[in-house]
Structures are given as C-alpha cells and as structure tokens.
Amino acid sequence: MRIIQITDSHIYGDTVSNFDGINTKNSFEKVLQKIQTFKKPDLVVATGDLSMDGSTQSYAWLHKRLAKIDAPKVLIPGNHDKQDALASEFGSTCFLKYGSLVNDSWCFHFLNTAHAGSHSGRLLSQDLSVLDSSFYENREVFHAIFMHHPPVKVGSIWLDGMGLINSTEFWSTLEHVPNVKLIVCGHIHQELDIVSKNVRVLTSPSTCLQFKPLTSEYSADSLAPGFRVIDFLANGRFVTDVIRVPI
Ligand SMILES: [Fe+2]
C-alpha cells in the first residue's frame, strides 16, 4: 500500500501572488510532475493548508491538478483553509470530521485539527471519541494517523506557539493502543522524524516554501519543495522517503 503525502501547497486564487517569493502554483506543478514519474500510489493524502487565501478559485485550480494523479485522494484542512469552500469543491474526499480507511493490515485515520479564527490546532472531543472507537473496532490491524498540526513540540518557538492545543488529550486517546505506528503531519514546512511515546511522528516539506528548523521567529529556508512517499507493509512496518523537487 503506497501513500503519497502532499502538504501545505498554499495555492492563491490568482496567478501572480507569491509566498515570500515563491509562486505556489508553479512549485505545485513541479511537484506534481515529479509525482507522476513515480509508481502509481494507492492513495494521495493532502494534509492541509491547501489554499493560502481560502478562495474557491484556489480549490478549483488544485482540484484540476490533483485529477492528473490517477489515484484516490483524501484531503484534510489546515489553518489557512476555508473549510466550507474546500468541502464544496472536493466533496466526500475531504474529511472535515473524523474519517478512516481500512485495508487488511492497516487502518488510516484522518483528523481535522483546524478550527476557525486561529492558526493553532485543536481536536474536537467528538472526533477523539470516534478515533477511540475506531481503534477498538480495528484492533487487529496497525494504525497510521494523518493530521495537519503535529501533536509534538517541534523546537521552533513561533511554530510551537501555533501547535496542537489539546495534544495531551490526543496522546491519552492513544495510550492503550499498542498498534499505532505512525503519525504524519504538515504545518511546519520542514522534514521532521521523531519518536514520541513509541510512535513515529513525521512531518514533511511543503510543496512551496520551506521554514528553517529550530528558529525563534519566522524564517524561510532555501531547501527545495517536496512530498513524502510511504510504503505500508503487511507486517506493520513502513518505508518512507522525502522527495525534494528543485524549482
Ligand atoms: Fe502551511
């Protein structure tokens, strides 16, 4: 089972706006071209901040481009997205509430951490409760969770200041679930690979602008945009790689 994660594309409704010097549409097109050279994924997951301005034009643009990848898609919102506009463009492939997909060996959970009026993340108790039930219902398989905000401190003061507010509640939901193997996030526009409470937590590069790690305030990095490939194996292991795409 191969999943390709793309994240933080920050697409604008117009063609000229840029994110600190990077035309987000151009960089997305480059990333897309690279993805198309890879073995076809079984699923593409877009982990939020798909649009910069929340415009219907930005989502329509993205929808057309994503259609070029011949695979099912799941989209979850980030703090920059306008959730009603996102959902109305993408319909049932967009999870504003808890969603999951299950195969023989793995259950993939999709959580919406974004909430109106804040760049910080928050999980609704209702979603955590459904997550808890889903762990129980799928207790024979391995689990991977996709969400925009990382549930850990990432070491940059300004990003940790807009992190997941109720991460303690999140981790307590996972406490008695031994088969949670992986949490995959966006939001911080950089690659991070750590283990927290015996669970691997990965973040991935944005398809546009990167942020420098371990900074006290916003600082753009010169690293290239990218995406992540994850191959999930039937024995609960997985192999993952970040692919950078020079622009
Ligand atoms: Fe972002």
CSV table of C-alpha atoms and ligand atoms in Angstrom, one decimal:
chain,number,residue,atom,x,y,z
A,1,MET,CA,0.0,0.0,0.0
A,2,ARG,CA,1.6,3.2,-1.2
A,3,ILE,CA,0.5,6.6,0.1
A,4,ILE,CA,1.9,9.9,-1.2
A,5,GLN,CA,1.5,12.8,1.1
A,6,ILE,CA,1.5,16.3,-0.2
A,7,THR,CA,1.1,19.2,2.2
A,8,ASP,CA,0.9,23.0,2.6
A,9,SER,CA,0.5,23.9,-1.0
A,10,HIS,CA,-0.8,27.4,-0.1
A,11,ILE,CA,-2.4,28.0,-3.5
A,12,TYR,CA,-3.7,31.5,-4.2
A,13,GLY,CA,-6.8,32.3,-6.2
A,14,ASP,CA,-4.8,34.5,-8.6
A,15,THR,CA,-1.8,33.7,-10.7
A,16,VAL,CA,0.6,36.4,-9.5
A,17,SER,CA,0.6,36.2,-5.7
A,18,ASN,CA,3.6,34.6,-4.1
A,19,PHE,CA,4.5,33.2,-0.7
A,20,ASP,CA,7.7,35.0,0.3
A,21,GLY,CA,9.0,35.0,-3.3
A,22,ILE,CA,7.7,31.5,-4.3
A,23,ASN,CA,4.9,31.2,-6.8
A,24,THR,CA,3.0,28.4,-5.1
A,25,LYS,CA,1.2,27.3,-8.3
A,26,ASN,CA,4.4,26.9,-10.2
A,27,SER,CA,6.1,25.0,-7.4
A,28,PHE,CA,3.0,22.7,-7.1
A,29,GLU,CA,3.1,22.0,-10.8
A,30,LYS,CA,6.8,21.0,-10.5
A,31,VAL,CA,6.0,18.7,-7.5
A,32,LEU,CA,3.1,17.2,-9.4
A,33,GLN,CA,5.2,16.4,-12.5
A,34,LYS,CA,7.7,14.6,-10.2
A,35,ILE,CA,4.9,12.6,-8.5
A,36,GLN,CA,3.7,11.5,-11.9
A,37,THR,CA,7.2,9.9,-12.6
A,38,PHE,CA,6.7,7.6,-9.5
A,39,LYS,CA,4.9,4.3,-9.2
A,40,LYS,CA,1.2,5.0,-9.0
A,41,PRO,CA,0.2,5.4,-5.4
A,42,ASP,CA,-2.8,3.7,-3.9
A,43,LEU,CA,-3.8,6.9,-2.2
A,44,VAL,CA,-2.8,10.6,-2.1
A,45,VAL,CA,-3.3,12.4,1.2
A,46,ALA,CA,-3.2,16.2,1.3
A,47,THR,CA,-2.6,17.3,4.8
A,48,GLY,CA,-3.9,20.8,4.9
A,49,ASP,CA,-3.1,24.4,4.1
A,50,LEU,CA,-4.1,23.6,0.5
A,51,SER,CA,-5.1,27.2,-0.1
A,52,MET,CA,-3.4,30.4,1.1
A,53,ASP,CA,-6.5,32.6,0.7
A,54,GLY,CA,-9.3,30.1,1.0
A,55,SER,CA,-10.7,31.2,-2.3
A,56,THR,CA,-13.0,29.0,-4.5
A,57,GLN,CA,-10.6,29.7,-7.4
A,58,SER,CA,-7.6,28.2,-5.4
A,59,TYR,CA,-9.5,25.0,-4.7
A,60,ALA,CA,-10.8,24.7,-8.2
A,61,TRP,CA,-7.3,25.1,-9.5
A,62,LEU,CA,-6.0,22.4,-7.1
A,63,HIS,CA,-8.8,20.0,-7.9
A,64,LYS,CA,-7.9,20.1,-11.6
A,65,ARG,CA,-4.2,19.5,-10.9
A,66,LEU,CA,-4.9,16.6,-8.4
A,67,ALA,CA,-7.1,15.0,-11.0
A,68,LYS,CA,-3.9,14.3,-13.0
A,69,ILE,CA,-2.8,11.8,-10.4
A,70,ASP,CA,-4.6,8.5,-11.1
A,71,ALA,CA,-5.4,7.5,-7.5
A,72,PRO,CA,-8.0,8.1,-4.8
A,73,LYS,CA,-7.4,11.2,-2.7
A,74,VAL,CA,-8.1,12.3,0.8
A,75,LEU,CA,-7.9,16.0,1.9
A,76,ILE,CA,-7.9,17.4,5.4
A,77,PRO,CA,-7.9,21.1,6.2
A,78,GLY,CA,-5.2,23.2,7.7
A,79,ASN,CA,-5.3,26.6,9.5
A,80,HIS,CA,-5.2,28.5,6.2
A,81,ASP,CA,-8.1,26.7,4.6
A,82,LYS,CA,-11.6,27.9,4.4
A,83,GLN,CA,-13.3,24.6,5.3
A,84,ASP,CA,-16.7,25.2,3.6
A,85,ALA,CA,-15.0,26.2,0.3
A,86,LEU,CA,-12.7,23.2,0.5
A,87,ALA,CA,-15.5,20.8,1.2
A,88,SER,CA,-17.8,22.2,-1.5
A,89,GLU,CA,-15.0,21.8,-4.1
A,90,PHE,CA,-13.8,18.3,-3.1
A,91,GLY,CA,-17.0,16.8,-1.7
A,92,SER,CA,-16.6,13.4,0.0
A,93,THR,CA,-12.9,13.2,-0.5
A,94,CYS,CA,-12.5,16.0,2.1
A,95,PHE,CA,-12.7,15.0,5.7
A,96,LEU,CA,-13.9,17.9,7.9
A,97,LYS,CA,-14.9,15.3,10.6
A,98,TYR,CA,-13.0,12.2,11.5
A,99,GLY,CA,-12.6,9.8,8.6
A,100,SER,CA,-10.8,6.5,8.1
A,101,LEU,CA,-9.9,3.9,5.5
A,102,VAL,CA,-9.1,0.3,6.4
A,103,ASN,CA,-7.3,-2.5,4.5
A,104,ASP,CA,-6.2,-6.0,5.5
A,105,SER,CA,-3.3,-4.8,7.6
A,106,TRP,CA,-3.7,-1.0,8.3
A,107,CYS,CA,-6.3,1.5,9.4
A,108,PHE,CA,-5.6,5.0,8.3
A,109,HIS,CA,-7.2,7.8,10.3
A,110,PHE,CA,-7.8,11.4,9.1
A,111,LEU,CA,-8.2,14.1,11.7
A,112,ASN,CA,-9.2,17.7,11.3
A,113,THR,CA,-7.1,19.8,13.7
A,114,ALA,CA,-8.0,23.2,12.1
A,115,HIS,CA,-10.6,25.5,13.7
A,116,ALA,CA,-11.9,28.9,12.7
A,117,GLY,CA,-10.1,32.0,13.7
A,118,SER,CA,-6.8,30.5,14.9
A,119,HIS,CA,-3.5,29.2,13.5
A,120,SER,CA,-3.2,26.8,16.4
A,121,GLY,CA,-4.8,23.4,16.1
A,122,ARG,CA,-7.5,21.8,18.2
A,123,LEU,CA,-9.1,18.3,18.0
A,124,LEU,CA,-12.8,18.1,18.7
A,125,SER,CA,-13.6,15.8,21.6
A,126,GLN,CA,-16.2,14.2,19.4
A,127,ASP,CA,-13.5,13.3,16.8
A,128,LEU,CA,-11.3,11.9,19.5
A,129,SER,CA,-14.1,9.8,20.8
A,130,VAL,CA,-14.7,8.4,17.3
A,131,LEU,CA,-11.0,7.8,16.9
A,132,ASP,CA,-11.0,5.8,20.2
A,133,SER,CA,-13.9,3.7,19.0
A,134,SER,CA,-12.2,3.1,15.6
A,135,PHE,CA,-9.0,1.9,17.4
A,136,TYR,CA,-11.2,-0.7,19.2
A,137,GLU,CA,-13.2,-1.8,16.2
A,138,ASN,CA,-9.9,-2.2,14.2
A,139,ARG,CA,-7.8,-3.7,17.0
A,140,GLU,CA,-6.3,-6.5,14.8
A,141,VAL,CA,-4.6,-4.1,12.4
A,142,PHE,CA,-1.9,-1.4,12.5
A,143,HIS,CA,-2.7,2.3,12.7
A,144,ALA,CA,-1.5,5.4,11.0
A,145,ILE,CA,-2.9,8.9,11.6
A,146,PHE,CA,-2.8,11.9,9.3
A,147,MET,CA,-3.4,15.4,10.7
A,148,HIS,CA,-2.3,18.9,9.8
A,149,HIS,CA,-0.8,20.1,13.2
A,150,PRO,CA,1.9,17.9,14.7
A,151,PRO,CA,1.0,16.7,18.2
A,152,VAL,CA,4.5,17.3,19.5
A,153,LYS,CA,6.8,20.3,20.1
A,154,VAL,CA,8.9,20.9,17.0
A,155,GLY,CA,11.6,23.1,18.5
A,156,SER,CA,10.7,26.4,16.8
A,157,ILE,CA,9.2,28.9,19.3
A,158,TRP,CA,6.9,30.6,16.8
A,159,LEU,CA,5.6,27.2,15.3
A,160,ASP,CA,5.2,25.7,18.8
A,161,GLY,CA,3.1,28.8,19.6
A,162,MET,CA,0.6,27.7,16.9
A,163,GLY,CA,0.8,23.9,17.7
A,164,LEU,CA,-1.9,21.5,18.7
A,165,ILE,CA,-3.5,23.0,21.8
A,166,ASN,CA,-5.0,19.7,23.2
A,167,SER,CA,-2.2,17.4,22.4
A,168,THR,CA,-2.4,15.9,25.9
A,169,GLU,CA,-6.0,14.7,25.2
A,170,PHE,CA,-4.8,13.3,21.8
A,171,TRP,CA,-2.0,11.3,23.4
A,172,SER,CA,-4.2,9.9,26.1
A,173,THR,CA,-6.6,8.6,23.4
A,174,LEU,CA,-3.6,6.6,22.0
A,175,GLU,CA,-2.3,5.5,25.4
A,176,HIS,CA,-3.7,1.9,25.5
A,177,VAL,CA,-3.4,1.3,21.7
A,178,PRO,CA,-0.2,-0.7,21.0
A,179,ASN,CA,-0.6,-0.8,17.3
A,180,VAL,CA,-0.3,2.9,16.5
A,181,LYS,CA,2.8,3.0,14.3
A,182,LEU,CA,2.8,6.4,12.7
A,183,ILE,CA,1.5,10.0,12.7
A,184,VAL,CA,2.0,12.0,9.6
A,185,CYS,CA,1.6,15.8,9.7
A,186,GLY,CA,2.2,19.1,7.8
A,187,HIS,CA,2.0,22.6,9.1
A,188,ILE,CA,5.7,23.2,9.8
A,189,HIS,CA,7.0,23.2,6.2
A,190,GLN,CA,10.0,21.1,7.1
A,191,GLU,CA,11.0,17.5,7.5
A,192,LEU,CA,11.0,16.1,11.0
A,193,ASP,CA,11.3,12.4,12.0
A,194,ILE,CA,11.0,11.7,15.8
A,195,VAL,CA,9.6,9.1,18.1
A,196,SER,CA,7.1,10.2,20.8
A,197,LYS,CA,5.6,7.7,23.2
A,198,ASN,CA,6.8,4.8,21.0
A,199,VAL,CA,5.0,6.3,17.9
A,200,ARG,CA,7.0,7.6,14.9
A,201,VAL,CA,5.9,11.2,14.1
A,202,LEU,CA,6.8,12.5,10.7
A,203,THR,CA,6.4,16.0,9.2
A,204,SER,CA,7.0,16.8,5.5
A,205,PRO,CA,8.2,19.6,3.3
A,206,SER,CA,5.6,22.0,1.8
A,207,THR,CA,5.1,21.9,-1.9
A,208,CYS,CA,6.1,25.6,-1.9
A,209,LEU,CA,8.1,27.5,0.8
A,210,GLN,CA,10.2,25.8,3.5
A,211,PHE,CA,10.7,27.0,7.1
A,212,LYS,CA,14.1,26.8,8.8
A,213,PRO,CA,14.2,24.4,11.7
A,214,LEU,CA,14.8,25.5,15.3
A,215,THR,CA,14.1,29.2,15.0
A,216,SER,CA,12.5,31.7,17.4
A,217,GLU,CA,10.6,33.5,14.6
A,218,TYR,CA,9.5,33.0,11.0
A,219,SER,CA,12.5,32.3,8.8
A,220,ALA,CA,12.3,30.9,5.3
A,221,ASP,CA,14.7,28.1,4.3
A,222,SER,CA,16.3,27.7,0.9
A,223,LEU,CA,15.5,23.9,0.7
A,224,ALA,CA,13.5,22.8,-2.3
A,225,PRO,CA,9.8,21.9,-2.1
A,226,GLY,CA,8.8,18.3,-1.9
A,227,PHE,CA,6.5,15.5,-0.9
A,228,ARG,CA,6.6,12.2,1.0
A,229,VAL,CA,6.2,8.6,-0.1
A,230,ILE,CA,5.2,5.9,2.4
A,231,ASP,CA,5.0,2.2,1.6
A,232,PHE,CA,3.0,0.4,4.3
A,233,LEU,CA,3.9,-3.3,4.7
A,234,ALA,CA,1.6,-6.0,5.9
A,235,ASN,CA,3.8,-6.7,9.0
A,236,GLY,CA,3.2,-3.2,10.5
A,237,ARG,CA,6.4,-1.8,9.2
A,238,PHE,CA,6.7,1.0,6.7
A,239,VAL,CA,9.3,2.5,4.4
A,240,THR,CA,9.3,6.3,3.8
A,241,ASP,CA,11.2,8.8,1.8
A,242,VAL,CA,11.0,12.6,1.3
A,243,ILE,CA,11.5,13.6,-2.3
A,244,ARG,CA,12.7,17.2,-3.0
A,245,VAL,CA,11.9,18.9,-6.2
A,246,PRO,CA,14.2,21.8,-7.3
A,247,ILE,CA,12.3,24.8,-8.7
B,1,FE,FE,1.3,25.9,5.9
